[in-house]
């Protein structure tokens, strides 16, 4: 659709050039992307009631179809964009601002403080957007779909309005027709008709792991975040600095700045400086010294610092000020001086893309005044439990056959120990419509969805089928030759133009936990381009006889060392290994990998194991 559009940035600081306007250009870009035919213009005004009104009036007189303002909607004294807008619009359109509010509240409570106004004047639609680039783009995204129709209505373009209305009613009709099938196309089969063998090929753990890692490599989104929130995130660019540190010659000791060539002997104390004092203009001459503190500037002329411990007082005035001191030990040139850039030199690559940000990295960002940092975006993760028998943890009196949802909190906290947060998307019954609805909602706001339960062979195990049939998902694997975790499923689908990853984990608590560790965490790491090893393999000594299952078995074990002087690691199972018994994960320090059909009578023997650091 072709229309004219103006973006007005309202900001004192941008207007005074003490800040750079990021929101206005970003909105222009978003308009170009969403409405390629639109002709856009841009203006920058201070937070001045009169100037805002004048500009809005001018644009309305010029019949600009869409006027977006960004900024001046806050609560500070100078924020008057809504008042100025209100004073000129003829018809207010509260639905637009309410939509922005409701949707923004899903992201942040701060939205409660938004005061945006939207409405029409003459042939123009005017909408106030927040001042921050993020807020402005988000709000624009929430309302962009109605802009063409709103402009048609304002301009009374009857043909277009009719078209839109007929499209809407057709869409409603189609949805109504679909309703009886609501909304899932999957039906629970009568038990006699269900499959008795799985249609999914059983693949090896290694193959499944590689599929997960390879698929998770496809995401390299970058975002800029404040350094305060950057711990454990992965750098998305090299960090090069043009600021040397220290930026001045700094003393390493509390002592005296001297000329080394003067050697040991008497010095006249010219003056004294504390750390933080500006020493510029002061010059140390032969025979003189200046008192300095650790971290303070070394004045010009001086080429060494002598620590106070290597000096003695010769003469002081009545107030106790030093007049003369003795340097007891001949100084060496540059002694106890940090030269400019000795900690961080100029124009070097300080950190490289791919590094995981530690507390020390953050300290260095702070030193250099890098307040924001580019990192790889993490996946937005949603977690839902499924099962007719699964109840909220708050359920006091469980009905017969019901149990509380332990998977949700186990997995949320397991993710947390690796630094990832996930949204709790509730407990969903084994009902095709409800599951479809829940997955659809989950896909709307998340990149990675983890489900537990509903992937085995029961007639109520519907997840795989719903993913395939309702979401046209590709099941990358649906069965793995491992124990616990045989029915672990990894799938992908497109939703609203973006790729979703789905980990449908088995419901048994141990299975969910082990497969979350072995598949989900590595995937989330890879998604954010982290090069950290997800797990560390080692050889474990087993002292008791073990008979392998027909699948590869990941047994939860404690690890001890053979002796204080012998670091050989001994693996001892943490009790009964049945996959419902979450107790086997409590205190487990490793996963012992017992190959399928493993059998040996030679004790002790060694097997691969995975170290569980957390
Ligand atoms: P499913 O994978 O749905 O066949 O479930 C396998 C077993 O795990 C059953 O005994 C379920 O009751 C149990 N289970 C499934 N989901 C959960 C959950 N969220 N919390 C605790 N146990 C669960
Ligand atoms: Mg179930």
mmCIF file of N, CA, C and O in Angstrom, residues 417-459:
data_model
loop_
_atom_site.group_PDB
_atom_site.id
_atom_site.type_symbol
_atom_site.label_atom_id
_atom_site.label_comp_id
_atom_site.label_asym_id
_atom_site.label_seq_id
_atom_site.Cartn_x
_atom_site.Cartn_y
_atom_site.Cartn_z
ATOM 1 N N UNK A 417 20.601 -23.653 36.477
ATOM 2 C CA UNK A 417 21.980 -23.908 36.915
ATOM 3 C C UNK A 417 22.958 -23.710 35.752
ATOM 4 O O UNK A 417 24.140 -23.498 35.975
ATOM 5 N N UNK A 418 22.461 -23.778 34.535
ATOM 6 C CA UNK A 418 23.335 -23.517 33.390
ATOM 7 C C UNK A 418 23.152 -22.083 32.884
ATOM 8 O O UNK A 418 23.615 -21.737 31.809
ATOM 9 N N UNK A 419 22.434 -21.273 33.646
ATOM 10 C CA UNK A 419 22.304 -19.854 33.304
ATOM 11 C C UNK A 419 21.129 -19.536 32.403
ATOM 12 O O UNK A 419 20.993 -18.408 31.946
ATOM 13 N N UNK A 420 20.262 -20.493 32.126
ATOM 14 C CA UNK A 420 19.154 -20.236 31.207
ATOM 15 C C UNK A 420 17.837 -20.080 31.969
ATOM 16 O O UNK A 420 17.575 -20.818 32.911
ATOM 17 N N UNK A 421 17.029 -19.140 31.484
ATOM 18 C CA UNK A 421 15.705 -19.029 32.080
ATOM 19 C C UNK A 421 14.689 -19.555 31.082
ATOM 20 O O UNK A 421 14.889 -19.462 29.871
ATOM 21 N N UNK A 422 13.616 -20.094 31.609
ATOM 22 C CA UNK A 422 12.554 -20.585 30.728
ATOM 23 C C UNK A 422 11.233 -20.128 31.308
ATOM 24 O O UNK A 422 11.115 -19.932 32.522
ATOM 25 N N UNK A 423 10.259 -19.947 30.444
ATOM 26 C CA UNK A 423 8.934 -19.566 30.923
ATOM 27 C C UNK A 423 8.100 -20.810 31.187
ATOM 28 O O UNK A 423 8.086 -21.735 30.367
ATOM 29 N N UNK A 424 7.414 -20.778 32.301
ATOM 30 C CA UNK A 424 6.519 -21.886 32.660
ATOM 31 C C UNK A 424 5.220 -21.731 31.868
ATOM 32 O O UNK A 424 4.485 -20.763 32.066
ATOM 33 N N UNK A 425 4.956 -22.673 30.988
ATOM 34 C CA UNK A 425 3.756 -22.558 30.148
ATOM 35 C C UNK A 425 2.633 -23.476 30.624
ATOM 36 O O UNK A 425 1.695 -23.756 29.883
ATOM 37 N N UNK A 426 2.751 -23.937 31.844
ATOM 38 C CA UNK A 426 1.635 -24.642 32.451
ATOM 39 C C UNK A 426 1.652 -26.142 32.254
ATOM 40 O O UNK A 426 2.628 -26.745 31.814
ATOM 41 N N UNK A 427 0.497 -26.721 32.620
ATOM 42 C CA UNK A 427 0.310 -28.173 32.507
ATOM 43 C C UNK A 427 -0.838 -28.379 31.531
ATOM 44 O O UNK A 427 -1.904 -27.779 31.699
ATOM 45 N N UNK A 428 -0.634 -29.190 30.531
ATOM 46 C CA UNK A 428 -1.665 -29.369 29.512
ATOM 47 C C UNK A 428 -2.141 -30.817 29.523
ATOM 48 O O UNK A 428 -1.334 -31.750 29.574
ATOM 49 N N UNK A 429 -3.463 -30.959 29.485
ATOM 50 C CA UNK A 429 -4.036 -32.320 29.475
ATOM 51 C C UNK A 429 -3.717 -33.005 28.143
ATOM 52 O O UNK A 429 -3.404 -32.341 27.146
ATOM 53 N N UNK A 430 -3.838 -34.329 28.116
ATOM 54 C CA UNK A 430 -3.586 -35.081 26.882
ATOM 55 C C UNK A 430 -4.793 -34.941 25.957
ATOM 56 O O UNK A 430 -5.494 -35.919 25.660
ATOM 57 N N UNK A 431 -5.041 -33.737 25.522
ATOM 58 C CA UNK A 431 -6.193 -33.454 24.684
ATOM 59 C C UNK A 431 -5.684 -32.746 23.423
ATOM 60 O O UNK A 431 -4.979 -31.730 23.545
ATOM 61 N N UNK A 432 -5.997 -33.256 22.245
ATOM 62 C CA UNK A 432 -5.390 -32.692 21.035
ATOM 63 C C UNK A 432 -5.621 -31.191 20.895
ATOM 64 O O UNK A 432 -4.689 -30.451 20.574
ATOM 65 N N UNK A 433 -6.847 -30.735 21.149
ATOM 66 C CA UNK A 433 -7.127 -29.300 20.961
ATOM 67 C C UNK A 433 -6.330 -28.453 21.943
ATOM 68 O O UNK A 433 -5.761 -27.430 21.588
ATOM 69 N N UNK A 434 -6.330 -28.911 23.196
ATOM 70 C CA UNK A 434 -5.611 -28.131 24.208
ATOM 71 C C UNK A 434 -4.108 -28.120 23.932
ATOM 72 O O UNK A 434 -3.439 -27.103 24.081
ATOM 73 N N UNK A 435 -3.601 -29.278 23.508
ATOM 74 C CA UNK A 435 -2.164 -29.347 23.213
ATOM 75 C C UNK A 435 -1.814 -28.471 22.024
ATOM 76 O O UNK A 435 -0.816 -27.761 22.025
ATOM 77 N N UNK A 436 -2.680 -28.506 21.014
ATOM 78 C CA UNK A 436 -2.398 -27.675 19.833
ATOM 79 C C UNK A 436 -2.393 -26.196 20.243
ATOM 80 O O UNK A 436 -1.499 -25.438 19.876
ATOM 81 N N UNK A 437 -3.422 -25.845 21.013
ATOM 82 C CA UNK A 437 -3.520 -24.449 21.465
ATOM 83 C C UNK A 437 -2.283 -24.033 22.259
ATOM 84 O O UNK A 437 -1.697 -22.974 22.036
ATOM 85 N N UNK A 438 -1.879 -24.932 23.172
ATOM 86 C CA UNK A 438 -0.729 -24.596 24.033
ATOM 87 C C UNK A 438 0.548 -24.456 23.213
ATOM 88 O O UNK A 438 1.351 -23.542 23.449
ATOM 89 N N UNK A 439 0.721 -25.346 22.258
ATOM 90 C CA UNK A 439 1.943 -25.267 21.438
ATOM 91 C C UNK A 439 1.929 -24.003 20.587
ATOM 92 O O UNK A 439 2.929 -23.308 20.457
ATOM 93 N N UNK A 440 0.744 -23.723 20.036
ATOM 94 C CA UNK A 440 0.620 -22.513 19.212
ATOM 95 C C UNK A 440 0.977 -21.267 20.028
ATOM 96 O O UNK A 440 1.742 -20.423 19.580
ATOM 97 N N UNK A 441 0.439 -21.195 21.241
ATOM 98 C CA UNK A 441 0.751 -20.053 22.109
ATOM 99 C C UNK A 441 2.239 -20.032 22.433
ATOM 100 O O UNK A 441 2.870 -18.978 22.470
ATOM 101 N N UNK A 442 2.777 -21.234 22.678
ATOM 102 C CA UNK A 442 4.204 -21.312 23.028
ATOM 103 C C UNK A 442 5.062 -20.819 21.868
ATOM 104 O O UNK A 442 6.012 -20.066 22.069
ATOM 105 N N UNK A 443 4.717 -21.211 20.658
ATOM 106 C CA UNK A 443 5.513 -20.805 19.489
ATOM 107 C C UNK A 443 5.473 -19.290 19.280
ATOM 108 O O UNK A 443 6.409 -18.713 18.751
ATOM 109 N N UNK A 444 4.374 -18.672 19.681
ATOM 110 C CA UNK A 444 4.244 -17.233 19.447
ATOM 111 C C UNK A 444 5.338 -16.448 20.160
ATOM 112 O O UNK A 444 5.809 -15.449 19.649
ATOM 113 N N UNK A 445 5.741 -16.915 21.333
ATOM 114 C CA UNK A 445 6.688 -16.108 22.114
ATOM 115 C C UNK A 445 8.030 -16.789 22.373
ATOM 116 O O UNK A 445 8.839 -16.259 23.126
ATOM 117 N N UNK A 446 8.227 -17.987 21.835
ATOM 118 C CA UNK A 446 9.465 -18.702 22.172
ATOM 119 C C UNK A 446 10.134 -19.284 20.933
ATOM 120 O O UNK A 446 9.478 -19.507 19.919
ATOM 121 N N UNK A 447 11.427 -19.548 21.091
ATOM 122 C CA UNK A 447 12.179 -20.175 20.000
ATOM 123 C C UNK A 447 12.337 -21.670 20.250
ATOM 124 O O UNK A 447 12.363 -22.465 19.324
ATOM 125 N N UNK A 448 12.480 -22.015 21.517
ATOM 126 C CA UNK A 448 12.676 -23.421 21.888
ATOM 127 C C UNK A 448 11.565 -23.799 22.861
ATOM 128 O O UNK A 448 11.348 -23.100 23.860
ATOM 129 N N UNK A 449 10.889 -24.870 22.551
ATOM 130 C CA UNK A 449 9.798 -25.310 23.434
ATOM 131 C C UNK A 449 10.171 -26.696 23.952
ATOM 132 O O UNK A 449 10.547 -27.577 23.179
ATOM 133 N N UNK A 450 10.096 -26.820 25.265
ATOM 134 C CA UNK A 450 10.377 -28.115 25.882
ATOM 135 C C UNK A 450 9.057 -28.636 26.432
ATOM 136 O O UNK A 450 8.367 -27.911 27.157
ATOM 137 N N UNK A 451 8.706 -29.856 26.070
ATOM 138 C CA UNK A 451 7.520 -30.462 26.677
ATOM 139 C C UNK A 451 7.976 -31.710 27.397
ATOM 140 O O UNK A 451 9.008 -32.289 27.050
ATOM 141 N N UNK A 452 7.219 -32.091 28.411
ATOM 142 C CA UNK A 452 7.499 -33.396 29.015
ATOM 143 C C UNK A 452 6.237 -34.234 28.961
ATOM 144 O O UNK A 452 5.137 -33.708 29.131
ATOM 145 N N UNK A 453 6.428 -35.517 28.728
ATOM 146 C CA UNK A 453 5.303 -36.461 28.677
ATOM 147 C C UNK A 453 4.695 -36.544 27.283
ATOM 148 O O UNK A 453 4.941 -35.696 26.416
ATOM 149 N N UNK A 454 3.935 -37.616 27.098
ATOM 150 C CA UNK A 454 3.134 -37.710 25.872
ATOM 151 C C UNK A 454 3.889 -38.053 24.604
ATOM 152 O O UNK A 454 3.443 -37.702 23.512
ATOM 153 N N UNK A 455 5.069 -38.698 24.741
ATOM 154 C CA UNK A 455 5.788 -39.044 23.507
ATOM 155 C C UNK A 455 6.011 -40.550 23.355
ATOM 156 O O UNK A 455 6.712 -40.988 22.448
ATOM 157 N N UNK A 456 5.380 -41.345 24.244
ATOM 158 C CA UNK A 456 5.630 -42.795 24.161
ATOM 159 C C UNK A 456 4.587 -43.455 23.266
ATOM 160 O O UNK A 456 4.128 -42.843 22.304
ATOM 161 N N UNK A 457 4.200 -44.652 23.600
ATOM 162 C CA UNK A 457 3.349 -45.437 22.706
ATOM 163 C C UNK A 457 1.882 -45.467 23.143
ATOM 164 O O UNK A 457 1.063 -46.143 22.526
ATOM 165 N N UNK A 458 1.545 -44.762 24.227
ATOM 166 C CA UNK A 458 0.166 -44.791 24.708
ATOM 167 C C UNK A 458 -0.783 -44.065 23.756
ATOM 168 O O UNK A 458 -0.360 -43.232 22.961
ATOM 169 N N UNK A 459 -2.077 -44.427 23.854
ATOM 170 C CA UNK A 459 -3.044 -43.785 22.954
ATOM 171 C C UNK A 459 -3.208 -42.297 23.265
ATOM 172 O O UNK A 459 -3.728 -41.540 22.463
#
